[in-house]
Short mmCIF file of C-alpha atoms in Angstrom, two decimals:
data_model
loop_
_atom_site.label_atom_id
_atom_site.label_comp_id
_atom_site.label_asym_id
_atom_site.label_seq_id
_atom_site.Cartn_x
_atom_site.Cartn_y
_atom_site.Cartn_z
CA MET A 1 0.01 0.01 -0.01
CA CYS A 2 1.46 3.33 -0.99
CA ASP A 3 1.23 6.41 1.26
CA ALA A 4 -1.60 7.88 -0.80
CA GLU A 5 -3.76 4.80 -0.13
CA LYS A 6 -3.24 4.72 3.67
CA PRO A 7 -6.13 6.06 5.71
CA VAL A 8 -5.57 9.39 7.38
CA THR A 9 -5.58 9.15 11.17
CA PRO A 10 -5.18 12.04 13.55
CA THR A 11 -2.02 12.34 15.60
CA THR A 12 -1.31 14.10 18.80
CA THR A 13 0.57 16.83 16.94
CA GLU A 14 -2.37 17.89 14.78
CA GLU A 15 -3.72 21.36 15.39
CA THR A 16 -7.17 21.60 16.99
CA PRO A 17 -8.85 24.77 18.13
CA SER A 18 -8.01 25.59 21.73
CA VAL A 19 -8.02 28.49 24.09
CA PRO A 20 -4.76 29.93 25.42
CA GLY A 21 -3.33 27.83 28.25
CA TRP A 22 -4.05 30.43 30.91
CA VAL A 23 -7.80 30.48 30.21
CA GLU A 24 -8.71 27.14 31.80
CA PRO A 25 -7.16 27.91 35.24
CA ALA A 26 -8.73 31.42 35.13
CA LEU A 27 -12.14 29.90 34.33
CA ASP A 28 -11.71 27.33 37.09
CA THR A 29 -11.02 30.16 39.59
CA ILE A 30 -14.19 31.90 38.48
CA LEU A 31 -16.29 28.71 38.63
CA ALA A 32 -14.95 27.82 42.10
CA THR A 33 -17.08 30.65 43.48
CA LEU A 34 -20.28 28.91 42.35
CA PRO A 35 -22.22 26.67 44.71
CA PHE A 36 -21.92 23.59 42.49
CA ALA A 37 -19.61 20.61 42.55
CA ALA A 38 -16.90 20.49 39.90
CA ASP A 39 -18.32 17.25 38.44
CA LYS A 40 -21.69 18.98 37.87
CA LEU A 41 -19.99 21.92 36.17
CA ALA A 42 -17.56 19.82 34.12
CA PRO A 43 -19.70 19.21 30.98
CA LEU A 44 -20.92 22.78 30.88
CA ARG A 45 -17.40 24.08 31.42
CA ALA A 46 -16.07 21.89 28.62
CA SER A 47 -18.79 23.07 26.26
CA TYR A 48 -18.04 26.72 27.03
CA LEU A 49 -14.30 26.22 26.48
CA ASP A 50 -15.00 24.39 23.22
CA CYS A 51 -17.20 27.27 22.09
CA LEU A 52 -14.48 29.84 22.94
CA ALA A 53 -11.87 27.75 21.16
CA GLY A 54 -14.02 27.67 18.04
CA CYS A 55 -14.41 31.43 17.82
CA GLY A 56 -12.95 32.84 14.67
CA ARG A 57 -9.97 35.10 14.66
CA ALA A 58 -10.95 37.41 11.82
CA GLY A 59 -14.61 38.10 12.44
CA ASP A 60 -16.33 39.82 15.30
CA LEU A 61 -14.68 37.95 18.15
CA ASP A 62 -16.69 39.82 20.78
CA MET A 63 -19.97 38.78 19.20
CA GLU A 64 -18.83 35.17 19.09
CA HIS A 65 -17.70 35.33 22.73
CA ASP A 66 -21.09 36.79 23.65
CA ALA A 67 -22.84 33.82 22.11
CA CYS A 68 -20.62 31.38 24.02
CA ARG A 69 -21.17 33.19 27.29
CA LYS A 70 -24.94 33.45 26.84
CA GLY A 71 -25.19 29.75 26.02
CA PHE A 72 -23.08 28.84 29.04
CA LEU A 73 -25.14 31.01 31.39
CA ARG A 74 -28.38 29.68 29.97
CA ALA A 75 -27.14 26.11 30.54
CA LEU A 76 -26.15 26.89 34.11
CA VAL A 77 -29.55 28.39 34.82
CA ASP A 78 -31.53 25.64 33.06
CA THR A 79 -29.45 22.69 34.20
CA LEU A 80 -28.25 23.65 37.67
CA GLY A 81 -30.63 26.44 38.63
CA LEU A 82 -28.09 29.23 38.96
CA ALA A 83 -29.68 32.12 40.81
CA PRO A 84 -30.23 35.48 39.03
CA ASP A 85 -27.76 37.38 41.27
CA ALA A 86 -25.07 34.77 40.77
CA THR A 87 -25.78 34.77 37.04
CA ARG A 88 -25.19 38.52 36.77
CA THR A 89 -21.95 38.31 38.75
CA LEU A 90 -20.69 35.34 36.74
CA GLU A 91 -21.59 37.14 33.49
CA GLN A 92 -19.39 40.09 34.46
CA GLN A 93 -16.50 37.79 35.35
CA LEU A 94 -16.83 35.87 32.07
CA GLU A 95 -16.99 39.14 30.08
CA LYS A 96 -13.68 40.18 31.63
CA LEU A 97 -12.12 36.77 30.85
CA GLU A 98 -13.29 37.09 27.24
CA LEU A 99 -11.92 40.64 26.96
CA ASP A 100 -8.56 39.31 28.19
CA ILE A 101 -8.70 36.57 25.52
CA SER A 102 -9.51 39.12 22.81
CA ALA A 103 -6.67 41.37 23.95
CA GLN A 104 -4.16 38.56 23.43
CA VAL A 105 -5.39 37.39 20.04
#
C-alpha cells in the first residue's frame, strides 16, 4: 500500500482549536465561586471552552464570545438552577475573561 492509499488518522501533533493555556485555570477560579460541585460543572465548562476555542480570529470575536457566554449562562440556569444574582456576577466575570482573551489574540 502506498502512502496515498493509507487512511488518514489524527495524531497528537495535529492542530485543533483551543483556548490559550491560561484560560482554563482562570475559568476554574471563576467557577470555584459557584455553589456547584466540579463534576456537575464539568460538561458545561467543557462546552463553554470548546465554544471559545471555536471562535474565529478574523470576524467579530466579541460577538462570538457573547454567544458562548450566553449559552453557558443559559445552561447553568436551566441545568443547575443558577440564581439570578449569581448569574449577573458570573456574566461580568466571564466578560472580563473574554476581553482578556480578545486582547491577546
